[in-house]
Short mmCIF file of C-alpha atoms in Angstrom, two decimals:
data_model
loop_
_atom_site.label_atom_id
_atom_site.label_comp_id
_atom_site.label_asym_id
_atom_site.label_seq_id
_atom_site.Cartn_x
_atom_site.Cartn_y
_atom_site.Cartn_z
CA MET A 16 0.17 0.00 -0.12
CA VAL A 17 1.34 3.43 -0.91
CA THR A 18 0.08 6.94 -0.44
CA VAL A 19 0.51 10.17 -2.34
CA LYS A 20 0.43 13.74 -1.44
CA GLN A 21 -2.55 16.23 -1.78
CA GLY A 22 -0.98 18.41 -4.41
CA GLU A 23 0.03 15.22 -6.62
CA VAL A 24 -3.70 14.33 -6.70
CA PHE A 25 -4.72 17.88 -7.75
CA PHE A 26 -1.81 17.82 -10.36
CA ILE A 27 -2.88 14.38 -11.62
CA THR A 28 -6.67 15.58 -11.69
CA GLN A 29 -5.74 18.74 -13.86
CA ALA A 30 -3.47 16.60 -16.03
CA LEU A 31 -6.43 14.39 -16.89
CA ALA A 32 -8.75 17.20 -17.42
CA ILE A 33 -6.19 18.74 -19.98
CA LEU A 34 -5.08 15.51 -21.67
CA GLU A 35 -8.30 13.69 -21.90
CA GLY A 36 -11.05 16.36 -21.33
CA TYR A 37 -12.38 14.10 -18.22
CA GLU A 38 -13.14 16.27 -15.26
CA ARG A 39 -13.28 14.33 -11.98
CA GLY A 40 -12.78 15.08 -8.33
CA PRO A 41 -9.73 14.52 -6.70
CA ALA A 42 -11.23 11.66 -4.60
CA GLY A 43 -11.54 9.68 -7.76
CA ASN A 44 -8.00 10.43 -8.91
CA THR A 45 -6.16 9.29 -5.58
CA ALA A 46 -5.45 5.81 -7.05
CA LEU A 47 -4.58 7.14 -10.57
CA ALA A 48 -2.09 9.59 -8.91
CA ALA A 49 -0.46 6.55 -7.06
CA ALA A 50 -0.59 4.43 -10.20
CA PHE A 51 1.21 7.51 -12.03
CA ALA A 52 3.84 7.49 -9.28
CA VAL A 53 4.24 3.68 -9.26
CA ALA A 54 4.44 3.60 -13.01
CA GLN A 55 7.52 5.84 -13.28
CA GLU A 56 9.36 3.11 -11.64
CA MET A 57 8.23 0.35 -13.70
CA ASP A 58 9.67 -1.04 -17.12
CA GLU A 59 7.83 0.06 -20.16
CA ASP A 60 6.42 -3.19 -21.05
CA GLN A 61 4.76 -3.74 -17.65
CA ILE A 62 1.32 -3.45 -17.04
CA LEU A 63 -0.37 -1.53 -14.10
CA VAL A 64 -4.12 -1.83 -13.24
CA VAL A 65 -5.74 0.88 -11.14
CA ASN A 66 -8.80 0.19 -9.29
CA GLU A 67 -11.09 3.23 -9.28
CA THR A 68 -11.58 4.59 -5.84
CA GLU A 69 -14.80 6.70 -6.71
CA TYR A 70 -17.96 4.85 -7.95
CA THR A 71 -19.16 7.82 -10.12
CA GLY A 72 -17.91 10.19 -12.29
CA ALA A 73 -19.54 13.06 -10.24
CA GLY A 74 -16.83 14.10 -8.16
CA LYS A 75 -16.14 17.50 -6.80
CA HIS A 76 -14.19 19.90 -9.17
CA PRO A 77 -10.99 20.74 -7.56
CA MET A 78 -11.07 24.72 -7.82
CA PRO A 79 -13.69 25.22 -5.21
CA GLN A 80 -11.53 23.06 -2.79
CA LEU A 81 -8.42 24.93 -3.77
CA THR A 82 -10.15 28.26 -3.35
CA PHE A 83 -11.67 27.20 0.01
CA ALA A 84 -8.09 26.09 1.27
CA LYS A 85 -6.55 29.48 0.19
CA GLN A 86 -9.49 31.31 1.91
CA ASN A 87 -8.62 29.51 5.20
CA GLY A 88 -4.70 30.40 4.97
CA VAL A 89 -3.55 27.33 3.21
CA GLU A 90 -0.91 28.12 0.73
CA VAL A 91 -1.14 26.64 -2.65
CA VAL A 92 2.44 26.46 -4.62
CA PHE A 93 4.33 24.51 -6.93
CA GLY A 94 7.44 22.74 -5.68
CA ASP A 95 8.45 19.29 -4.12
CA PRO A 96 5.51 17.74 -2.85
CA ASP A 97 7.65 16.18 0.20
CA GLU A 98 7.49 19.79 1.33
CA ASP A 99 3.80 19.57 1.83
CA ILE A 100 2.79 20.46 5.41
CA PRO A 101 -0.89 19.42 5.97
CA GLY A 102 -2.96 22.35 6.99
CA LYS A 103 -0.54 24.77 5.94
CA ASN A 104 0.15 24.31 2.23
CA ILE A 105 -0.68 22.04 -0.66
CA VAL A 106 2.36 21.75 -2.97
CA PHE A 107 1.77 20.70 -6.54
CA PRO A 108 4.70 18.97 -8.20
CA GLU A 109 6.63 21.52 -10.41
CA ASP A 110 7.64 18.66 -12.58
CA PRO A 111 5.79 15.06 -13.09
CA SER A 112 8.89 13.31 -12.08
CA LEU A 113 8.38 14.65 -8.40
CA CYS A 114 5.21 12.51 -8.10
CA LYS A 115 6.07 9.43 -6.08
CA ALA A 116 4.44 6.80 -4.20
CA ARG A 117 5.27 6.48 -0.56
CA GLU A 118 5.35 3.40 1.42
CA VAL A 119 2.78 3.19 4.12
CA ASP A 120 3.10 1.38 7.41
CA ILE A 121 -0.15 -0.41 7.88
CA THR A 122 0.47 -1.43 11.48
CA ARG A 123 0.60 2.27 12.43
CA PHE A 124 -2.93 2.72 10.99
CA LYS A 125 -4.14 -0.42 12.70
CA LYS A 126 -2.88 0.91 16.26
CA SER A 127 -4.23 4.36 15.41
CA TYR A 128 -7.68 2.71 14.81
CA ILE A 129 -7.42 0.93 18.11
CA LYS A 130 -6.44 3.83 19.77
CA ASN A 131 -9.32 5.94 18.36
CA CYS A 132 -11.73 3.30 19.37
CA GLY A 133 -11.15 4.55 22.95
CA LYS A 134 -10.79 8.06 22.06
CA PHE A 135 -13.84 8.70 20.05
CA LYS A 136 -16.13 6.03 21.18
CA ASN A 137 -15.36 6.53 25.06
CA LEU A 138 -14.45 2.80 25.23
CA GLU A 139 -13.05 2.46 28.56
CA ALA A 140 -13.12 -1.45 28.41
CA ALA A 141 -13.42 -3.74 25.67
CA SER A 142 -15.80 -6.64 25.87
CA GLU A 143 -15.16 -10.04 23.87
CA GLU A 144 -17.54 -8.71 20.97
CA ASP A 145 -15.48 -5.50 20.95
CA ILE A 146 -12.38 -7.42 20.51
CA LYS A 147 -13.81 -9.74 17.97
CA PHE A 148 -15.07 -6.70 15.96
CA ILE A 149 -11.79 -4.80 16.11
CA MET A 150 -9.87 -8.05 14.88
CA GLU A 151 -12.28 -8.58 11.79
CA GLU A 152 -12.01 -4.73 11.08
CA ILE A 153 -8.22 -4.42 11.06
CA ARG A 154 -7.55 -8.10 10.20
CA GLU A 155 -5.10 -8.83 13.14
CA ASP A 156 -4.96 -11.62 15.71
CA ARG A 157 -6.40 -11.39 19.19
CA ASP A 158 -2.96 -10.95 20.84
CA PHE A 159 -2.23 -8.06 18.71
CA VAL A 160 -5.54 -6.37 19.46
CA ILE A 161 -5.39 -7.03 23.06
CA ASN A 162 -1.72 -5.70 23.52
CA GLU A 163 -2.74 -2.65 21.75
CA LEU A 164 -5.82 -2.02 23.62
CA LYS A 165 -3.75 -2.33 26.87
CA ASN A 166 -1.08 -0.02 25.42
CA VAL A 167 -3.72 2.76 25.02
CA GLY A 168 -5.29 2.23 28.45
CA ILE A 169 -8.43 0.29 27.46
CA LYS A 170 -9.20 -2.47 29.98
CA VAL A 171 -9.99 -5.94 28.47
CA LEU A 172 -12.86 -7.54 30.21
#
């Protein structure tokens, strides 16, 4: 699993509109932006299949989103997307070669999910049903879930 920066998604969204006349919202182009980045590292004869992340073609146009960001103090610039700071700026790649896929630590996301179960759901103690639900949700074994629940201060019943 990989991720891309917000500016790279907006860049690919605009490129698709210019090259193909196909306007879509950035949400539907996240997978395309990641595929573009991954494809740059592939051999010319290799094939990459992209799974669409938006089930309709009725995505939001990117301009209102960028205008909203600017009106709320977010700087929109061209440069190196690695200099992107969420909430502070959106960095469009100044060159397509700067679009790149970044490896994602899935375990970190799973741990965050468990932490948020306590934080946002006011979960102070986890029942057997809670544990089974979390195991299925994050596709982890019982020991992993119980250890992480304890690490974030949630009692196991």
